[in-house]
Short mmCIF file of C-alpha atoms in Angstrom, two decimals:
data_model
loop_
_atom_site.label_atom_id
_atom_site.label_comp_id
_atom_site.label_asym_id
_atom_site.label_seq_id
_atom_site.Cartn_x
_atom_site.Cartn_y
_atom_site.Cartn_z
CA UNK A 237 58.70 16.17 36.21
CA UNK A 238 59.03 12.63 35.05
CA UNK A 239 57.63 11.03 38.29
CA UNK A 240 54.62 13.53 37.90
CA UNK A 241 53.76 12.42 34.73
CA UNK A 242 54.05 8.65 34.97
CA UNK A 243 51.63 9.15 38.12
CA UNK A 244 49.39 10.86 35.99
CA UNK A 245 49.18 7.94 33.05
CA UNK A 246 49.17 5.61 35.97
CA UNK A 247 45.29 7.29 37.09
CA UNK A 248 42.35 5.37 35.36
CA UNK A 249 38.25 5.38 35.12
CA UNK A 250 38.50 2.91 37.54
CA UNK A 251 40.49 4.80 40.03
CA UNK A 252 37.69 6.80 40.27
CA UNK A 253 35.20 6.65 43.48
CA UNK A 254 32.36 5.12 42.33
CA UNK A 255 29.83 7.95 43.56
CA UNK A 256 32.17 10.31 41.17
CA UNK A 257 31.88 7.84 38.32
CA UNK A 258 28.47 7.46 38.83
CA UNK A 259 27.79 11.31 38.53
CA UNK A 260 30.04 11.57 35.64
CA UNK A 261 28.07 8.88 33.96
CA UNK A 262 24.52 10.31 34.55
CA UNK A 263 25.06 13.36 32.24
CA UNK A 264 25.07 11.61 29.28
CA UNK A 265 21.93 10.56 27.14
CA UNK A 266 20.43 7.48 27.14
CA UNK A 267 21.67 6.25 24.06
CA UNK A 268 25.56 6.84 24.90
CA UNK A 269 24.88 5.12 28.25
CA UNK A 270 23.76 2.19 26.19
CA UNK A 271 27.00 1.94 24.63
CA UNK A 272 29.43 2.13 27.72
CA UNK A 273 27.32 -0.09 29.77
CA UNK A 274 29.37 -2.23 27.69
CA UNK A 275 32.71 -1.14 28.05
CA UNK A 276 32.94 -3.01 31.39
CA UNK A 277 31.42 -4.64 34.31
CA UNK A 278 31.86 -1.95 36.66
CA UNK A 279 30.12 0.85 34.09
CA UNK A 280 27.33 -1.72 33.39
CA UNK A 281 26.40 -2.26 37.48
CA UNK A 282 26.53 1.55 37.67
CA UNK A 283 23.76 2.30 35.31
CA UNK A 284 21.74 -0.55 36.07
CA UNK A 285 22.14 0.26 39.81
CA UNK A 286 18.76 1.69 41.85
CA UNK A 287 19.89 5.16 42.62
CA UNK A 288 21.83 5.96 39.13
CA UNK A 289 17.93 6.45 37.90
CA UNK A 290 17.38 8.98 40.10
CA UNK A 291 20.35 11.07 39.52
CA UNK A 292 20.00 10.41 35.68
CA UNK A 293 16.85 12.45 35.89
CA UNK A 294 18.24 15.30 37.80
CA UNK A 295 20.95 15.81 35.98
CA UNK A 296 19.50 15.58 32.48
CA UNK A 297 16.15 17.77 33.71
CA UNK A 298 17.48 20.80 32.32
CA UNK A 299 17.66 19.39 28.42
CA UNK A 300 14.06 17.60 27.24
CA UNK A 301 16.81 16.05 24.64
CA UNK A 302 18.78 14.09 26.79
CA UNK A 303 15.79 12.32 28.34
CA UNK A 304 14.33 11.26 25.04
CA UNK A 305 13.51 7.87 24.42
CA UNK A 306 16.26 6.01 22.51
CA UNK A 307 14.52 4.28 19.71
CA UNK A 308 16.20 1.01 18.00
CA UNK A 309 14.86 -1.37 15.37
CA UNK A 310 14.53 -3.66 13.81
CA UNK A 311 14.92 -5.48 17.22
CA UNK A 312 15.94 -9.17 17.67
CA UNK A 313 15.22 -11.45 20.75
CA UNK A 314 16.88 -14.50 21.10
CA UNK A 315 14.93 -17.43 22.37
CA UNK A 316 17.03 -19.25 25.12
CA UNK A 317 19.37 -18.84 27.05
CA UNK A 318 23.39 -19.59 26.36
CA UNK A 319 23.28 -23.01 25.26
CA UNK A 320 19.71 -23.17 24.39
CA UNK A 321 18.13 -24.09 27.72
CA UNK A 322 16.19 -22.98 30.94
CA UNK A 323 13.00 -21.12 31.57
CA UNK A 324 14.05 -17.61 31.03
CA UNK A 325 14.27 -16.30 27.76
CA UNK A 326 15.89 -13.37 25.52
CA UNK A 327 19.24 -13.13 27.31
CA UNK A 328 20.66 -11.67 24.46
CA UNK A 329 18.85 -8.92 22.48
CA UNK A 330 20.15 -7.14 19.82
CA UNK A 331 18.58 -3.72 17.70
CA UNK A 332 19.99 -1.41 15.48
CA UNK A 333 20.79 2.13 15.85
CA UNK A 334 19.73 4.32 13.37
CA UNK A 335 22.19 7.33 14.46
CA UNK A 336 25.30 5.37 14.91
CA UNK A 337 24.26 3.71 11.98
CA UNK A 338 25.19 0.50 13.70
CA UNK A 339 24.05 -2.92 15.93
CA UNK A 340 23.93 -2.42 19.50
CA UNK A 341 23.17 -4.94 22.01
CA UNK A 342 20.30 -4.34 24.21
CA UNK A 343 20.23 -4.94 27.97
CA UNK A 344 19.37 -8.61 28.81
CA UNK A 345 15.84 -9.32 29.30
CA UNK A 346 16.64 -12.37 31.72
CA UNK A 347 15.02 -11.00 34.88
CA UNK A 348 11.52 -11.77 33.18
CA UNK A 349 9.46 -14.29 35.32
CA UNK A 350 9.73 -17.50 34.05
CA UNK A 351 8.02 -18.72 30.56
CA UNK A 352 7.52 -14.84 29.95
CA UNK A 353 8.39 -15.09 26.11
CA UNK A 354 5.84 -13.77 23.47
CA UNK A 355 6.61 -9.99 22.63
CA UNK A 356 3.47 -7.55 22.15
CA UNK A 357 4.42 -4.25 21.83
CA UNK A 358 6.48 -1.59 23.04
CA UNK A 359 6.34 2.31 23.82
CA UNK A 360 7.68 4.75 25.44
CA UNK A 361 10.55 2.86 27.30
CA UNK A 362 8.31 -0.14 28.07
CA UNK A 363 8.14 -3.56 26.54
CA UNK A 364 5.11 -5.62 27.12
CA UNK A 365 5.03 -9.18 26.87
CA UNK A 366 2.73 -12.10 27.33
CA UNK A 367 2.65 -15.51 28.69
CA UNK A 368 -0.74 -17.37 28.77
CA UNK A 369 -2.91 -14.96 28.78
CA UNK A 370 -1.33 -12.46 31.35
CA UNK A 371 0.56 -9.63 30.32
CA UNK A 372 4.02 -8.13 31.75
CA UNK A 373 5.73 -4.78 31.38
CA UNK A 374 8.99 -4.14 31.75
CA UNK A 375 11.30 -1.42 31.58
CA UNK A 376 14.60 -3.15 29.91
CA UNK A 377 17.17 -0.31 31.57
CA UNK A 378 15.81 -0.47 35.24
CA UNK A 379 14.41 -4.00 34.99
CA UNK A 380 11.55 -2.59 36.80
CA UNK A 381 8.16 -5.24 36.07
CA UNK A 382 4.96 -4.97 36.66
CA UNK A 383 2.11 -8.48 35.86
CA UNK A 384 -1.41 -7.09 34.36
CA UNK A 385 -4.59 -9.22 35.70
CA UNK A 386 -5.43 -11.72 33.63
CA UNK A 387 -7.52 -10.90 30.86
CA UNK A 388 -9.38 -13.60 29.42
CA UNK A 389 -8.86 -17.43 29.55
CA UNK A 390 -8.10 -18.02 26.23
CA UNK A 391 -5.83 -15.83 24.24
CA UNK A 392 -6.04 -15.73 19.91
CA UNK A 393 -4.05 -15.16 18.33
CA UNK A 394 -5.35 -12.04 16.36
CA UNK A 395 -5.76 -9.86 19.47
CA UNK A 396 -3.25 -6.91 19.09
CA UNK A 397 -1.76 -5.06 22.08
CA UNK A 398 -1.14 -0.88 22.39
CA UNK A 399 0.52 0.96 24.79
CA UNK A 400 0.25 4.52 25.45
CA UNK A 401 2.98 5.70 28.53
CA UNK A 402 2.20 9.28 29.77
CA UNK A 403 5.96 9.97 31.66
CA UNK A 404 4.90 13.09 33.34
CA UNK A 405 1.85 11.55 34.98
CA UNK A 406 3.85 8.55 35.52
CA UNK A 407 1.00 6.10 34.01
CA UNK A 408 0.59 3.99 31.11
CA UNK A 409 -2.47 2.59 29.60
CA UNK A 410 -2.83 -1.22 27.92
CA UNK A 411 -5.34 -1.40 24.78
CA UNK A 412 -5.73 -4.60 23.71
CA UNK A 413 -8.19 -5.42 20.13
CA UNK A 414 -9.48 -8.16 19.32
CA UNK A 415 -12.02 -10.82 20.95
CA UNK A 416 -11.38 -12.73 23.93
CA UNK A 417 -13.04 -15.24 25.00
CA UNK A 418 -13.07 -17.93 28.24
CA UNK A 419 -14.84 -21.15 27.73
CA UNK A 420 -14.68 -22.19 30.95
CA UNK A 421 -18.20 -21.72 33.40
CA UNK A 422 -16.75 -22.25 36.91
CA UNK A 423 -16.87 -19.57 39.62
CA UNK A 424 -13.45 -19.61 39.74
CA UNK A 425 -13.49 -17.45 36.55
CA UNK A 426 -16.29 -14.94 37.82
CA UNK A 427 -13.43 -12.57 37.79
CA UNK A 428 -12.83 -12.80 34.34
CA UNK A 429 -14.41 -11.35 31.06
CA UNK A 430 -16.90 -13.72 29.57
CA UNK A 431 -16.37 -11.90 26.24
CA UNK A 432 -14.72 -8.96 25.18
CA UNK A 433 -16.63 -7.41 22.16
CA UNK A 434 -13.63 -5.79 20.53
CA UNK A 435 -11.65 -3.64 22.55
CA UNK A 436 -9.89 -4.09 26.70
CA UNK A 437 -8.48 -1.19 28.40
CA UNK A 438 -6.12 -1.08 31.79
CA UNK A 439 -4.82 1.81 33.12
CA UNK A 440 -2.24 2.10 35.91
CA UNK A 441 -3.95 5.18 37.71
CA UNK A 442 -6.91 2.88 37.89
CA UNK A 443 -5.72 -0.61 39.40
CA UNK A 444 -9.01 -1.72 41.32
CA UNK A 445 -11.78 -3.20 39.34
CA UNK A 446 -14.42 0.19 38.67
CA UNK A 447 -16.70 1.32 36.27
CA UNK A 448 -16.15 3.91 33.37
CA UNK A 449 -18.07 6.79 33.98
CA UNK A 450 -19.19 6.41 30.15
CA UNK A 451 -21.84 4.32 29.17
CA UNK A 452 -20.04 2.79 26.83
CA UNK A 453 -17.78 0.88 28.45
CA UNK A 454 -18.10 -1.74 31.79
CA UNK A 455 -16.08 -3.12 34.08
CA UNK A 456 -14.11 -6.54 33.51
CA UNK A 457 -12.12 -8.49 35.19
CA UNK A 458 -9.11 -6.83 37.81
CA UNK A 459 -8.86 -3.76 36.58
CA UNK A 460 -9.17 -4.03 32.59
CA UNK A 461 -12.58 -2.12 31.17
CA UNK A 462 -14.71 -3.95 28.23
CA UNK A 463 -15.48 -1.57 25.92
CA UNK A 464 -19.24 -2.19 24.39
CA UNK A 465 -18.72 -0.07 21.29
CA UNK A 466 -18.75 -2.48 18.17
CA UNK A 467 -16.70 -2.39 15.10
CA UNK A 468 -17.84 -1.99 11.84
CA UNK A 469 -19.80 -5.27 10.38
CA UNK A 470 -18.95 -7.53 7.97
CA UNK A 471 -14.60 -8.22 8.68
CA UNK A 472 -12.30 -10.40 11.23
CA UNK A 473 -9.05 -9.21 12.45
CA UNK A 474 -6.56 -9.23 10.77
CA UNK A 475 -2.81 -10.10 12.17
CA UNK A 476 -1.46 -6.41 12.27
CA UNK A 477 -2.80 -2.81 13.92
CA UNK A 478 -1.17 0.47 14.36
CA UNK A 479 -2.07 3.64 16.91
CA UNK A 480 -1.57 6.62 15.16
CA UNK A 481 -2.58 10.35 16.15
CA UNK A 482 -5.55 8.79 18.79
CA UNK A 483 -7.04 5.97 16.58
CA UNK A 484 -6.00 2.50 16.57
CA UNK A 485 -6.47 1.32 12.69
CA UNK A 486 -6.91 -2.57 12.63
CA UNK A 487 -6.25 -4.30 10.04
CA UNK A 488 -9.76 -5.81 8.66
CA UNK A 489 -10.89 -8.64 6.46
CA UNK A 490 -14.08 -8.28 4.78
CA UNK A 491 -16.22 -10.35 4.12
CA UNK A 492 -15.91 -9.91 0.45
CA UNK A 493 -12.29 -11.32 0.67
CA UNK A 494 -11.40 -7.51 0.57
CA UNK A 495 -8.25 -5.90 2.61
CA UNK A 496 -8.52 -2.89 4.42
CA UNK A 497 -8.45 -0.92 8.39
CA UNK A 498 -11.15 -0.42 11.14
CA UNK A 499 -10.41 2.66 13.07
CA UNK A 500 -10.84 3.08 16.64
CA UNK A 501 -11.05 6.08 18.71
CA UNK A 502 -9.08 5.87 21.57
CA UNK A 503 -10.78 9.37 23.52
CA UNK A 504 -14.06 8.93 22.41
CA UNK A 505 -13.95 4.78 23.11
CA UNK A 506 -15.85 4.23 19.95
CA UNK A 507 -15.53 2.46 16.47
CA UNK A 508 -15.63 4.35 13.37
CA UNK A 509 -17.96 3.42 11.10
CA UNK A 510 -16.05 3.16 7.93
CA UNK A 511 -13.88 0.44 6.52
CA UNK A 512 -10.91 2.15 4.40
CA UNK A 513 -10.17 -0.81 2.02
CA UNK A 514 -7.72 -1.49 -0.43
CA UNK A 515 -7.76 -1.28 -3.76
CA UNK A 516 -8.53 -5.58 -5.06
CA UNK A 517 -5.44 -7.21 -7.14
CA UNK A 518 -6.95 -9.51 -9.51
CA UNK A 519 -4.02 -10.81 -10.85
CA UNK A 520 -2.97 -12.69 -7.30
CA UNK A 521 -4.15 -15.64 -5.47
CA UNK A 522 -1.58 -14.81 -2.67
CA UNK A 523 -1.74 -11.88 0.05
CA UNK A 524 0.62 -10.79 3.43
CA UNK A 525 -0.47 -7.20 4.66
CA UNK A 526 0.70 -5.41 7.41
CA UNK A 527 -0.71 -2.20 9.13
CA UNK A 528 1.95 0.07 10.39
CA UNK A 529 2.70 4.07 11.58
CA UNK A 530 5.15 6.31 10.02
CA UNK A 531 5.81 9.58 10.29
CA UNK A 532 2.51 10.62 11.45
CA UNK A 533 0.72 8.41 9.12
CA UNK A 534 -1.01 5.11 8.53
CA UNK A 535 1.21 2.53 5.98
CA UNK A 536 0.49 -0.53 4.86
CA UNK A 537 2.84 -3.00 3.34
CA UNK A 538 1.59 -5.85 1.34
CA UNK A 539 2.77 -8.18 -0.47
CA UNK A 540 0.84 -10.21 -3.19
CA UNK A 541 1.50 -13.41 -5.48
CA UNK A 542 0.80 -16.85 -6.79
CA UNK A 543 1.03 -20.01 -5.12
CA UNK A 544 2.36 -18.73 -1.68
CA UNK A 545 5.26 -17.05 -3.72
CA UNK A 546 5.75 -13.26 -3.43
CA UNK A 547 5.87 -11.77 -7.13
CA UNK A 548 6.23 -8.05 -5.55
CA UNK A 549 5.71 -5.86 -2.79
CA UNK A 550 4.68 -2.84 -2.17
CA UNK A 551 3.90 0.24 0.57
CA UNK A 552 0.39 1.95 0.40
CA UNK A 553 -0.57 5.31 2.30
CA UNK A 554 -3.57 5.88 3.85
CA UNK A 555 -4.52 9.58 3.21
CA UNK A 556 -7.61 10.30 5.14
CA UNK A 557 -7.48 9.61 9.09
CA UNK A 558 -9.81 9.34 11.59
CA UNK A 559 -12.83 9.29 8.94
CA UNK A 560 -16.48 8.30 10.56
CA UNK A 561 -19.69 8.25 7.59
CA UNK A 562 -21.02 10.89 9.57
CA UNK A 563 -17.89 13.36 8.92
CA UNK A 564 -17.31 13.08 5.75
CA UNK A 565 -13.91 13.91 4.43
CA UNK A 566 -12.97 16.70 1.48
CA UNK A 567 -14.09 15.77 -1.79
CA UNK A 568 -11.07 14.17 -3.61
CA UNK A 569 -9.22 15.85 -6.34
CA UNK A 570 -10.56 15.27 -10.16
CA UNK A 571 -9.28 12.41 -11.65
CA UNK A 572 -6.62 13.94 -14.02
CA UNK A 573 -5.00 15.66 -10.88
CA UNK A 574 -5.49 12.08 -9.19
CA UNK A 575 -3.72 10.29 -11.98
CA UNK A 576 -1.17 12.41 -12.03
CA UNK A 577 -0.38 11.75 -7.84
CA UNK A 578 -0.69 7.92 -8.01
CA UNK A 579 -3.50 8.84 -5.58
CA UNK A 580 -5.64 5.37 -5.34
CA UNK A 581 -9.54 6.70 -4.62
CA UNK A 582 -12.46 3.71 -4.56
CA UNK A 583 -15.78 5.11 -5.12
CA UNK A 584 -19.36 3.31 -4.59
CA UNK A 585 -20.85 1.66 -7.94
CA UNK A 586 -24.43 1.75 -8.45
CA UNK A 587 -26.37 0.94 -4.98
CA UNK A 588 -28.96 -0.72 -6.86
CA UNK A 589 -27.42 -3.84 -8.41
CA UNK A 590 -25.86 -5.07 -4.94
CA UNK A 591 -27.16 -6.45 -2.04
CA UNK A 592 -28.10 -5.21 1.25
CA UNK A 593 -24.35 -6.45 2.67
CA UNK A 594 -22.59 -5.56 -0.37
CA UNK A 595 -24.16 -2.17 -0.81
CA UNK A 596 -23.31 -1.28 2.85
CA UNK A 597 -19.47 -2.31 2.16
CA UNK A 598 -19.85 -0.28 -1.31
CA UNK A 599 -20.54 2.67 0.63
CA UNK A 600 -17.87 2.11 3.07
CA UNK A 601 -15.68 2.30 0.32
CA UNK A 602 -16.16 5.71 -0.74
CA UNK A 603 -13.88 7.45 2.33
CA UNK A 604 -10.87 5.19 1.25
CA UNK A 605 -8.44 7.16 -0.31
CA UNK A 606 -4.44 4.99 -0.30
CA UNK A 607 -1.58 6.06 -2.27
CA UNK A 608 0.80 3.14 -3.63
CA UNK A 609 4.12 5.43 -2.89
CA UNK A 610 6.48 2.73 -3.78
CA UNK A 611 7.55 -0.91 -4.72
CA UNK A 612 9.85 -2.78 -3.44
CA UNK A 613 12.94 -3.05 -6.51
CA UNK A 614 13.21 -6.48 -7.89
CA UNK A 615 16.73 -7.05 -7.17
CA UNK A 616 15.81 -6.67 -2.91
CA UNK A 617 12.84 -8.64 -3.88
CA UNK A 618 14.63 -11.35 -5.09
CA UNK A 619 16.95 -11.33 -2.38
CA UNK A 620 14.07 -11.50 0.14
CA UNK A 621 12.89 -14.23 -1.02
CA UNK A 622 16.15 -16.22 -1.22
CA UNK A 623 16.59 -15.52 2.57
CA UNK A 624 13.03 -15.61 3.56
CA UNK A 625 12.36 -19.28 2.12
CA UNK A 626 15.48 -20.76 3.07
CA UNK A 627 15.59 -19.62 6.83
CA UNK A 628 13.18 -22.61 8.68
CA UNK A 629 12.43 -20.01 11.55
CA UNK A 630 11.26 -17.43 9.61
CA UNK A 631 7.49 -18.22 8.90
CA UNK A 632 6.41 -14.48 7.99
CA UNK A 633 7.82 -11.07 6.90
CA UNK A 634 8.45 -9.21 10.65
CA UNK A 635 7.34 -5.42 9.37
CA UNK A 636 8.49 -2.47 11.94
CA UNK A 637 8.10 1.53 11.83
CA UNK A 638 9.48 3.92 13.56
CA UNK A 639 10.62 7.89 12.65
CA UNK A 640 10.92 8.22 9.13
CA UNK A 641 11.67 4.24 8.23
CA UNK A 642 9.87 1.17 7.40
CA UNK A 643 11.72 -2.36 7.75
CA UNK A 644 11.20 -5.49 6.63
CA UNK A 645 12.69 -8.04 8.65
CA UNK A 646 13.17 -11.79 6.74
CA UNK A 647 14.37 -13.78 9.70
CA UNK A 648 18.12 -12.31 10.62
CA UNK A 649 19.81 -12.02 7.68
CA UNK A 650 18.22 -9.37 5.59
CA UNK A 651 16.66 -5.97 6.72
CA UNK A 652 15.07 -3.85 4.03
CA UNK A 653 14.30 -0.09 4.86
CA UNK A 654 12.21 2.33 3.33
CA UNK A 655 12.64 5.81 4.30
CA UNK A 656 9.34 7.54 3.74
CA UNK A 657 11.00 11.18 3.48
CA UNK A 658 13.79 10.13 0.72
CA UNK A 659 11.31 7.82 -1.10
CA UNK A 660 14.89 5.45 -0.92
CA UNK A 661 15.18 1.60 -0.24
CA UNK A 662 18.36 0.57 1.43
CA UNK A 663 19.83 -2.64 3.30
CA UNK A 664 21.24 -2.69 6.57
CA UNK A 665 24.20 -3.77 7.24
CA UNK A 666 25.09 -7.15 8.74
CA UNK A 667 25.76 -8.40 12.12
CA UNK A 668 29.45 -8.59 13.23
CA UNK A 669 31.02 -11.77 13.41
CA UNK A 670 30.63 -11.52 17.66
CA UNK A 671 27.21 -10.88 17.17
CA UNK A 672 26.60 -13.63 15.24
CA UNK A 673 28.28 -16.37 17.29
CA UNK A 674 26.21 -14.96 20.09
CA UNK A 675 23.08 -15.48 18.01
CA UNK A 676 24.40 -19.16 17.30
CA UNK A 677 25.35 -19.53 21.23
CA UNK A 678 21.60 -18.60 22.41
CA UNK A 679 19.20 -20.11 19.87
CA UNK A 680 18.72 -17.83 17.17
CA UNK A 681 17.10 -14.62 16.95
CA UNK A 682 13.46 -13.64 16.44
CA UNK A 683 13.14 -9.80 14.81
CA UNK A 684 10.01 -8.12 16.58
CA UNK A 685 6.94 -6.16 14.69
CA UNK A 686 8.31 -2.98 17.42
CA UNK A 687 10.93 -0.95 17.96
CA UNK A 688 12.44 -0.81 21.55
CA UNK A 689 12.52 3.14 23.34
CA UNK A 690 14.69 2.94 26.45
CA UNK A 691 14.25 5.44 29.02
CA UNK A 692 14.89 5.63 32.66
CA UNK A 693 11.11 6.86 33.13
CA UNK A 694 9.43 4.51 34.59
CA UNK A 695 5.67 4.82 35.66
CA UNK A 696 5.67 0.69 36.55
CA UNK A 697 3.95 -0.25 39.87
CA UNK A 698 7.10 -2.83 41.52
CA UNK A 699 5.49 -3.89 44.84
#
C-alpha cells in the first residue's frame, strides 16, 4: 500500500503526454488559459502551439461563454526590449483583469515586424498597430499578422482607427477618420489616395482594389475605399473617437472654439449632419477631452483649468445617438424635470442676431442633449495630478472604456475608474514588485486609449 501511494505522489502535469495535456488544457476559457500559460514553459508552448487553436474551438463550441473575448484594461506596452534595445518592441505587456481583480501579463508582442510600435486600436481579439503609414493586425494569442496596404503617404496625427471583427464570417473591417494626405506627385504613388475626405474603409472579404457599389464611396489605393460623404462644416478633429451602436462619434472642434462629436454612420457611409456640442466653461482657459463608449453609450471625459493645470474633471453623457437635422429627436423634458436630472440641453438663441456660420452652428446645437453624471473627487484629483506632472513620459491623460468602467490612466502609477452602473470612483491597485522591475528592465510602460480582447478567433489573412 505504501509503494502504491508514493508512485502515485511521484505522477506530475508533466508526466503527462503532451497530446493529453494539450486536450486537458483546451477546455478551459480563454482567460484561465492566460493565467497558466504562465505557470511554465511547457503549458505556455502548448497554447501558443498551431493546432491547440483548433482544438480550443471544438472543445469550447458547445458554451458561447467559454469562447468570449477576454477583455483587460487599462493595458500597458512597454517600449523596448529587455535592456532597452533592438527593433522589436512591447516584449512585455501588462493589463488588468477586472474579474480576478488583478494584473496579468499579456502574451509578448515581440513577433511584430520590425519598427511596428504605435498602438491604434483593438477589437474583438485583434490589435492593430501602425508604423509609417501602414497598418498591422495581430492576434496577440496565435501571433497570427496580417500588413494593410498603405494608406496614404503621410500619416497625422488626428486620424483615428476602428475595427469592427465579424468571428463567424471570419472578416474584419478597418475604419480609419480623419484626412490623409500624400504630397508627393510621382507615379510611383498612383496607387495611393491623393486625399481622403474624411473617412477610409478596408475590408478583409474585399482584398483587391474595387469599387463600392454605392455612389458614395470610390476606390483608393490596394484595397481601402474613400468615402466621399463630408462631415459637418465648420470643426477639425479632434484627438479622440469612439464606435458605438453603428456610428463612429468624432470628437470635433468648432470653429467657435466650441467642444463637441461628429457622428458617422458606419451602414449608411454617411455623415450626420449635426454637431452635439458641449456645454462652454467660461471660467477655464485650459481643456483635455476625450470621446469614449460605455455601456452602450457615448462618454466624454474632460478635463478643464487654468494655465495648463487641471482644476477638475469630469464625465459627460451623451443622451441622444445617432441624431441627423432631418430626424429630429423627442422634444426634451421641461426644464424643472431637466433641473432636477442634471440633464445639460443647449438650445438655439435668436437666428437673427448671428451670422450665416454662427447661426448654422446655433442650430446644430439644438439636438445636443449631455448629462454631467459625475466629477472626479478632489482628493483622486489631487493625486492625479501629483503623478501626472511628475512622471516625464506621461504627456497626456490615457482614457479607456470598456463594460461598465471608465479609466484614467496617468502614466503607470495611478489608474482611476469610474463605474458607470455604481456611479463609484475607485483606484486600482498597484503593480507587484515583479511587475515593476520588469517595467524598469524593458523601458517603461506606455498605458493604451484600448482595452485588449484575446480570443483564439482569428479571421487574419497569414500568407
Amino acid at each position: 500500500m505504501d509503494e502504491e501511494e508514493n508512485s502515485r505522489e511521484e505522477v506530475s502535469w508533466s508526466d503527462l503526454p503532451e497530446d493529453v495535456m494539450c486536450r486537458v488544457l483546451a477546455r478551459l476559457p480563454v482567460r484561465k488559459l492566460v493565467q497558466v500559460r504562465t505557470v511554465c514553459k511547457q503549458w505556455n508552448s502548448i497554447i501558443t502551439s498551431s493546432c491547440f487553436e483548433e482544438l480550443w474551438t471544438e472543445q469550447t463550441s458547445s458554451s458561447s461563454s467559454s469562447q468570449e473575448a477576454a477583455a483587460y484594461f487599462p493595458l500597458l506596452l512597454c517600449p523596448g526590449e529587455g535592456g532597452g534595445g533592438g527593433t522589436h518592441y512591447h516584449e512585455f505587456c501588462l493589463a488588468y483583469d477586472h474579474t480576478a481583480n488583478q494584473w496579468q501579463r499579456m502574451p509578448s508582442l515581440s513577433f511584430l515586424p520590425p519598427g511596428v510600435r504605435i498602438p491604434m486600436t483593438g477589437a474583438g481579439g485583434l490589435l492593430c498597430f501602425r508604423r509609417d503609414t501602414s497598418l498591422f493586425l495581430c492576434n496577440p494569442l496565435t501571433k497570427a499578422i496580417q500588413e494593410l496596404p498603405v494608406i496614404a503617404r503621410n500619416w497625422i496625427h488626428y486620424a483615428s482607427v476602428h475595427l469592427i471583427v465579424d468571428k463567424r464570417a471570419k472578416a474584419f473591417k478597418v475604419i480609419v477618420a480623419g484626412k490623409l494626405r500624400h504630397n508627393s506627385s510621382s507615379s510611383s504613388s498612383s496607387s495611393l489616395t491623393d486625399a481622403f475626405g474624411s473617412i477610409a474603409i478596408f475590408e478583409s472579404s474585399s482584398c483587391s482594389c474595387s469599387s463600392s457599389s454605392s455612389s458614395s464611396a470610390s476606390a483608393a489605393g490596394g484595397g481601402w475605399r474613400s468615402i466621399d460623404s463630408l462631415p459637418p462644416k465648420g470643426f477639425s478633429y479632434g484627438r479622440t473617437a469612439a464606435m458605438c451602436k453603428g456610428f463612429i462619434y468624432c470628437e470635433a472642434i468648432c470653429y467657435n472654439g466650441k467642444v463637441g462629436v461628429a457622428a458617422y454612420d458606419v451602414e449608411r457611409e454617411r455623415w450626420n449632419d449635426v454637431i452635439h456640442q458641449v456645454p462652454p466653461d467660461d471660467n477655464a482657459d485650459y481643456e483635455l477631452s476625450d470621446v469614449v463608449e460605455c455601456g452602450g453609450w457615448i462618454w466624454m471625459v474632460v478635463g478643464r483649468g487654468y494655465g495648463g493645470i487641471i482644476t477638475r474633471i469630469y464625465i459627460l453623457k451623451l443622451l441622444l445617438l445617432g441624431v441627423t437635422a432631418t430626424t429630429p429627436p423627442p422634444l426634451p423634458p421641461p426644464l424643472s424635470q431637466q433641473a432636477a436630472a442634471g440633464v445639460l440641453t443647449l438650445l438655439p438663441a435668436d437666428a437673427n442676431s448671428f451670422s450665416n456660420n454662427q447661426e448654422e452652428e446655433e442650430i446644430a446645437q439644438q439636438d445636443c442633449c449631455w448629462r454631467r453624471v459625475t466629477d472626479l473627487p478632489n482628493e483622486l484629483l489631487d493625486k492625479l495630478r501629483d503623478v501626472w506632472f511628475g512622471e516625464d513620459e506621461s504627456s497626456s491623460l490615457a482614457i479607456v472604456a470598456h463594460g461598465s468602467r471608465i479609466c484614467i490612466a496617468a502614466g503607470k502609477s495611478l489608474m482611476l475608474v469610474y463605474n458607470i452602473i455604481h456611479d463609484s470612483w475607485s483606484v486600482l491597485p498597484p503593480f507587484s514588485p515583479w511587475h515593476w522591475k520588469a517595467i524598469d528592465t524593458y523601458g517603461g510602460a506606455e498605458p493604451t486609449s484600448f482595452p485588449v480582447e484575446l480570443s483564439f478567433s482569428c479571421p487574419l489573412q497569414t500568407n
